[in-house]
PDB file of C-alpha atoms in Angstrom:
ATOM      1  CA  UNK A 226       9.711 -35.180 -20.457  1.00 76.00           C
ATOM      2  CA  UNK A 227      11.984 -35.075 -23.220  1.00 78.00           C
ATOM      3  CA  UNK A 228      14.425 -32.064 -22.961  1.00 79.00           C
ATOM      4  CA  UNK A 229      15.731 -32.939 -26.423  1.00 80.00           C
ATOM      5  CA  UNK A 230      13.516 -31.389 -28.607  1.00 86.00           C
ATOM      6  CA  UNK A 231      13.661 -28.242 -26.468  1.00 85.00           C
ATOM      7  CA  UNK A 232      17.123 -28.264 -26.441  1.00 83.00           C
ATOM      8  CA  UNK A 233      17.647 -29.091 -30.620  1.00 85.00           C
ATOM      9  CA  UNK A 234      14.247 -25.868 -31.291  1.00 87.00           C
ATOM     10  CA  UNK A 235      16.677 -23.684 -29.019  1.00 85.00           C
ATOM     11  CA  UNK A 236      19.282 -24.384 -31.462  1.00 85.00           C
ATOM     12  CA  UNK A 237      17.149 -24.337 -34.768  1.00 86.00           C
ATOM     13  CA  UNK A 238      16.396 -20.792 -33.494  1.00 86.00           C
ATOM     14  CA  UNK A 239      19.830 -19.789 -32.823  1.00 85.00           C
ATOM     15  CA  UNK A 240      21.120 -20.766 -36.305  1.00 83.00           C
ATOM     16  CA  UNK A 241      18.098 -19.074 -38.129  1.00 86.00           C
ATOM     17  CA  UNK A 242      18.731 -15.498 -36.389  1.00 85.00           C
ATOM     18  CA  UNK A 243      23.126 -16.011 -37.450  1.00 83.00           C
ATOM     19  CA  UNK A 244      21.762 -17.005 -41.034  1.00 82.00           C
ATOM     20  CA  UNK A 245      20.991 -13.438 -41.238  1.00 85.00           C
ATOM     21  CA  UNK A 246      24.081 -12.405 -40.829  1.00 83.00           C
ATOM     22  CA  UNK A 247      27.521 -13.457 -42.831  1.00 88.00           C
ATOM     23  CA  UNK A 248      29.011 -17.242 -43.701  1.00 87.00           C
ATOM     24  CA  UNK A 249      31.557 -16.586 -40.640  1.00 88.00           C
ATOM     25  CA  UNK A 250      28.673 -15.191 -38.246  1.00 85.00           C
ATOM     26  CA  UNK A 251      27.079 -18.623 -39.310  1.00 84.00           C
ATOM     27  CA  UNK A 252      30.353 -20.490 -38.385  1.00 86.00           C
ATOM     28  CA  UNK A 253      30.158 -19.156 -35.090  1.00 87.00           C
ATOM     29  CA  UNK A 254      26.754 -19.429 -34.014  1.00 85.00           C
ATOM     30  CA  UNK A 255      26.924 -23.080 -35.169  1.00 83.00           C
ATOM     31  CA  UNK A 256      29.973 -23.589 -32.817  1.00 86.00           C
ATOM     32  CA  UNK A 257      28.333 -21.985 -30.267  1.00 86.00           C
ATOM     33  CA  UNK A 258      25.253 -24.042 -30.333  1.00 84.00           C
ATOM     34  CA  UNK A 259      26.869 -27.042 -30.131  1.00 82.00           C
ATOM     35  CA  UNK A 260      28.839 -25.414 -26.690  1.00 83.00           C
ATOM     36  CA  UNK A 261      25.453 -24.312 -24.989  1.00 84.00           C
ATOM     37  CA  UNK A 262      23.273 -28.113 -25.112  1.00 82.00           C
ATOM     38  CA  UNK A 263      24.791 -29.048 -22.154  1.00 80.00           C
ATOM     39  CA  UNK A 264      24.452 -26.075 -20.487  1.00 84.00           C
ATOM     40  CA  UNK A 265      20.851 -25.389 -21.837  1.00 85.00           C
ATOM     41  CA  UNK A 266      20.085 -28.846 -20.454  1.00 82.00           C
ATOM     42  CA  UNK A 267      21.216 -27.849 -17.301  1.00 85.00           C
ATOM     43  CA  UNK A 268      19.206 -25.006 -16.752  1.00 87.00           C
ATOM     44  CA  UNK A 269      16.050 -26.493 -18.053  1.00 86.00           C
ATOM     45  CA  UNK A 270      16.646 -28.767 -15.160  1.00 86.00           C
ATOM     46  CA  UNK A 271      16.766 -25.755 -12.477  1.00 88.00           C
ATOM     47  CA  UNK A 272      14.043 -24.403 -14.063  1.00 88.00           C
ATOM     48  CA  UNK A 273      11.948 -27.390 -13.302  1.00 88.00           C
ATOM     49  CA  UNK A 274      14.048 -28.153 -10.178  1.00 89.00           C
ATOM     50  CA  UNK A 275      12.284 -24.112  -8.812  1.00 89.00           C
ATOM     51  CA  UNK A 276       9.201 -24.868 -10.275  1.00 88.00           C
ATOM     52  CA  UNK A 277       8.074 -28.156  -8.635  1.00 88.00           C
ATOM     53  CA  UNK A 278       9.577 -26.243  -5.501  1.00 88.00           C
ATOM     54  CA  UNK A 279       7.111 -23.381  -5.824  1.00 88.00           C
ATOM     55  CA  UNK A 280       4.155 -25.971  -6.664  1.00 87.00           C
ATOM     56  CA  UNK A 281       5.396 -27.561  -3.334  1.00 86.00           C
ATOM     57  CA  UNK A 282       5.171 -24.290  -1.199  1.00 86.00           C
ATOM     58  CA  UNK A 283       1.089 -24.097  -2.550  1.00 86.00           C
ATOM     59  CA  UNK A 284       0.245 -27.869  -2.294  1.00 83.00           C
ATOM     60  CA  UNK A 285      -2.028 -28.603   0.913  1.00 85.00           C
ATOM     61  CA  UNK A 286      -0.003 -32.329   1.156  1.00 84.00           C
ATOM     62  CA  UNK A 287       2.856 -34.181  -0.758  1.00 83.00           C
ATOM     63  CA  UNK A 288       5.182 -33.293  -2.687  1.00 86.00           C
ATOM     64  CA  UNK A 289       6.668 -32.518  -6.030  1.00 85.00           C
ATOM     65  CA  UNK A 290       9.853 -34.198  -7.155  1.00 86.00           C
ATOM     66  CA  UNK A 291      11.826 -33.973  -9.973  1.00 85.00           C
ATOM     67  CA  UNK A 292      13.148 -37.306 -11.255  1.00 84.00           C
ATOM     68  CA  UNK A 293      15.672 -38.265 -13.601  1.00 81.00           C
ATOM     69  CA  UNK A 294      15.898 -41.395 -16.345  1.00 80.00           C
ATOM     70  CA  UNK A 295      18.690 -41.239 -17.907  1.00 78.00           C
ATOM     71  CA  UNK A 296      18.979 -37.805 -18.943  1.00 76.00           C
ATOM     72  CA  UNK A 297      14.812 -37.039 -19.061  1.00 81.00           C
ATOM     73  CA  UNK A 298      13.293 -35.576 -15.877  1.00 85.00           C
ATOM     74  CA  UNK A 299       9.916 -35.676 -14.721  1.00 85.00           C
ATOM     75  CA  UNK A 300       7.961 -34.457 -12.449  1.00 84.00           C
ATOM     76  CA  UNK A 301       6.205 -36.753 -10.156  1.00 85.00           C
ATOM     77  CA  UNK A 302       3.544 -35.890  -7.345  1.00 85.00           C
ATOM     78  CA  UNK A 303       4.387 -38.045  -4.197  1.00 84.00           C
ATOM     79  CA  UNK A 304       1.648 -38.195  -1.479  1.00 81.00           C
ATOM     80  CA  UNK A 305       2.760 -37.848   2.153  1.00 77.00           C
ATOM     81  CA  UNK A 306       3.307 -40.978   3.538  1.00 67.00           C
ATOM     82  CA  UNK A 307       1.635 -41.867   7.051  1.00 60.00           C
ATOM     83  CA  UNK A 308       4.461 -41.491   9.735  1.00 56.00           C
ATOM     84  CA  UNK A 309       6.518 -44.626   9.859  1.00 54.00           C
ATOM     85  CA  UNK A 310       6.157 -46.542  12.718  1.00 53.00           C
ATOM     86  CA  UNK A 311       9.398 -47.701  14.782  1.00 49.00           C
ATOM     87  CA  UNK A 312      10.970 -51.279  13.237  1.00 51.00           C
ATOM     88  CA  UNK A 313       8.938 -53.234  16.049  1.00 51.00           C
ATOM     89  CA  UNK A 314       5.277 -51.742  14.861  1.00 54.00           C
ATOM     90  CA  UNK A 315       4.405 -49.653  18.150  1.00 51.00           C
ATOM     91  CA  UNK A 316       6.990 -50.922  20.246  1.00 58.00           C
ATOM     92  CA  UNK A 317       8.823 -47.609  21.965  1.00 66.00           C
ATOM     93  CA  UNK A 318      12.428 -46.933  21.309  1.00 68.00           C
ATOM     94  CA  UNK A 319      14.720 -49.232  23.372  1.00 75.00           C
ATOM     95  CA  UNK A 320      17.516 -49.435  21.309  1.00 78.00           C
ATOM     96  CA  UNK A 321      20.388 -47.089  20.859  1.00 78.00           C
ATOM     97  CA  UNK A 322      23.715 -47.067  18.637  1.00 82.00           C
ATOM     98  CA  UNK A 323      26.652 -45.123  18.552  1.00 82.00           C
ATOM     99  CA  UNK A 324      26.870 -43.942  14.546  1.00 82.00           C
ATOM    100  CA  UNK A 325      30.006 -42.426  13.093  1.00 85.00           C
ATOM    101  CA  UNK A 326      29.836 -40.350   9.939  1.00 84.00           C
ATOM    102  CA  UNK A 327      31.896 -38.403   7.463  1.00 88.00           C
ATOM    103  CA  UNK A 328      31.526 -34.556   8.292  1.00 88.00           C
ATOM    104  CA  UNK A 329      30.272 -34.009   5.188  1.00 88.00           C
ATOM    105  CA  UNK A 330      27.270 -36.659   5.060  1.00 89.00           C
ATOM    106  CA  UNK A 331      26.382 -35.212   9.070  1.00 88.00           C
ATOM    107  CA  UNK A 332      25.784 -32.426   7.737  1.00 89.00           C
ATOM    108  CA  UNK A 333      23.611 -33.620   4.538  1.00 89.00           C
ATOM    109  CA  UNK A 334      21.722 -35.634   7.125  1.00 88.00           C
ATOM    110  CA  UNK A 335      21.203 -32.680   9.217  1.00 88.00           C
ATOM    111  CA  UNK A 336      20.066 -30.456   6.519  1.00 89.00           C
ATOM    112  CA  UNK A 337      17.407 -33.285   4.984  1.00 88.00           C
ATOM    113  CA  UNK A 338      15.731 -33.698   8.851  1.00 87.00           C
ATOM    114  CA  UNK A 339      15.327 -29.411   9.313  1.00 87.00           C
ATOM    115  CA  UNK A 340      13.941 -29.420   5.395  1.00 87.00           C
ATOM    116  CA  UNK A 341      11.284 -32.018   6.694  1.00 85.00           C
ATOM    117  CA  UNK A 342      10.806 -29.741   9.961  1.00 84.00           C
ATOM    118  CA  UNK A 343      12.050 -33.250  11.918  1.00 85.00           C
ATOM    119  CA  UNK A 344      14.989 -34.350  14.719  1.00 86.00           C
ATOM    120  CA  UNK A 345      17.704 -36.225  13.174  1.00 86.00           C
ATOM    121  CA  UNK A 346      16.911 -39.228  14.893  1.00 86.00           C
ATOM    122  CA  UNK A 347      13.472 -39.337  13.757  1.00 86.00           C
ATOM    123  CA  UNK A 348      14.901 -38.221  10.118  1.00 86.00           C
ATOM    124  CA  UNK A 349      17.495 -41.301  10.168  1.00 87.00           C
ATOM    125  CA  UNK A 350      14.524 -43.588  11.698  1.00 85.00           C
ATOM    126  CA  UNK A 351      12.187 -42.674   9.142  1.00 85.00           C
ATOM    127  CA  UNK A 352      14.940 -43.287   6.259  1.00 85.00           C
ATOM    128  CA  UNK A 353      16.037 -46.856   7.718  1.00 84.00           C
ATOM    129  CA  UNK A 354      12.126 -47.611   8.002  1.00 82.00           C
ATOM    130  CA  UNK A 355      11.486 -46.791   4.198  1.00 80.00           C
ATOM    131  CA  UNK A 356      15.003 -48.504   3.299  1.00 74.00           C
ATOM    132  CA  UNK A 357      13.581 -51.905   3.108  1.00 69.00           C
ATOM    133  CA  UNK A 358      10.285 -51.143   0.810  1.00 58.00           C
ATOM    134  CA  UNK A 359      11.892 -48.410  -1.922  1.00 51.00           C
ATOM    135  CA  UNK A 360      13.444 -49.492  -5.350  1.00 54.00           C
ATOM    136  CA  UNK A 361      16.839 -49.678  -4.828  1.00 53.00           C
ATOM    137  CA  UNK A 362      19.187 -47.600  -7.307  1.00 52.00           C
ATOM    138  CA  UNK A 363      20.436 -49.784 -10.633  1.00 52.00           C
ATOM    139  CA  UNK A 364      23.102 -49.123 -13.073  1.00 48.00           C
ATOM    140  CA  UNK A 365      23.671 -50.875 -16.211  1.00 47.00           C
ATOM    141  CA  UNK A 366      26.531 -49.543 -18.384  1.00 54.00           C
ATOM    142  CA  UNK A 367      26.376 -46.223 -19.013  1.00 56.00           C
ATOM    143  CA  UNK A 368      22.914 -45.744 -17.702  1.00 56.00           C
ATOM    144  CA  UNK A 369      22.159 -44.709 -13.641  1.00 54.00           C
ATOM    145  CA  UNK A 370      18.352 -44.586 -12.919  1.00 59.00           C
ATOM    146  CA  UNK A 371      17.029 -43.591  -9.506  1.00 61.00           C
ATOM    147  CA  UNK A 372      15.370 -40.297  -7.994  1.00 61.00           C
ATOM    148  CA  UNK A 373      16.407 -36.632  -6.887  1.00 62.00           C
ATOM    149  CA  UNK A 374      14.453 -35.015  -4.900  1.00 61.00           C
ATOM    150  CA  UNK A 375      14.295 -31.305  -4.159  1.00 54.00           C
TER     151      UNK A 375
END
């Protein structure tokens, strides 16, 4: 989805409505147009950001993300995946490590496992499972493509 055109109709409209008014009032509301695209941008991001999250809260299964290329988001439906099984197929746990982390990514970690309603353990297993199988994250000069999720 293009936010662009949006963005550049917003602005159209803006300019028409100071047209009214005098060359100065013009002046300004040109200036200020220019200001607002990045904020407007922004915003039309949290507006889709809240609305996948409400289509989210009615879906019976999977999910609604909002992904960004470049600067155009979409929104992509994302089944739920079957749980993952443990690295060895059905093998139980037998292994355990001793993981040190910033403060600050503990307690990203811990707020991603109690948004999925899961332990952390089974949150970090689950991650390290789908690790190996999703696209990684690419950056070419000035252009970073990947996926947010909400």
């Amino acid at each position: 989805m293009q936010l662009q055109r949006f963005i550049d109709a917003l602005r159209a409209d803006l300019n028409a409505v100071a047209e009214l008014g005098d060359e100065a009032t013009a002046e300004a509301a040109g200036r200020l147009t220019l200001t607002l695209q990045a904020s407007v941008g922004l915003r039309l991001l949290d507006a889709l950001s809240e609305a996948a999250l409400e289509l989210n809260e009615k879906l019976p299964s999977g999910h609604v993300e909002v992904r960004l290329t470049g600067q155009d988001p979409q929104l992509i439906f994302v089944s739920d995946e079957p749980e993952a099984p443990a690295a060895g197929g059905d093998e139980a746990f037998t292994a355990r490590i001793t993981l040190r982390l910033p403060e600050a990514l503990k307690t990203s970690v811990e707020e991603a496992a109690a948004r999925e309603g899961v332990s952390v353990n089974t949150w970090i297993v689950r991650a390290l499972s789908r690790s190996g199988s999703a696209a990684p994250v690419t950056q070419s000069r000035n252009r970073l493509t990947g996926y947010a999720q909400s």
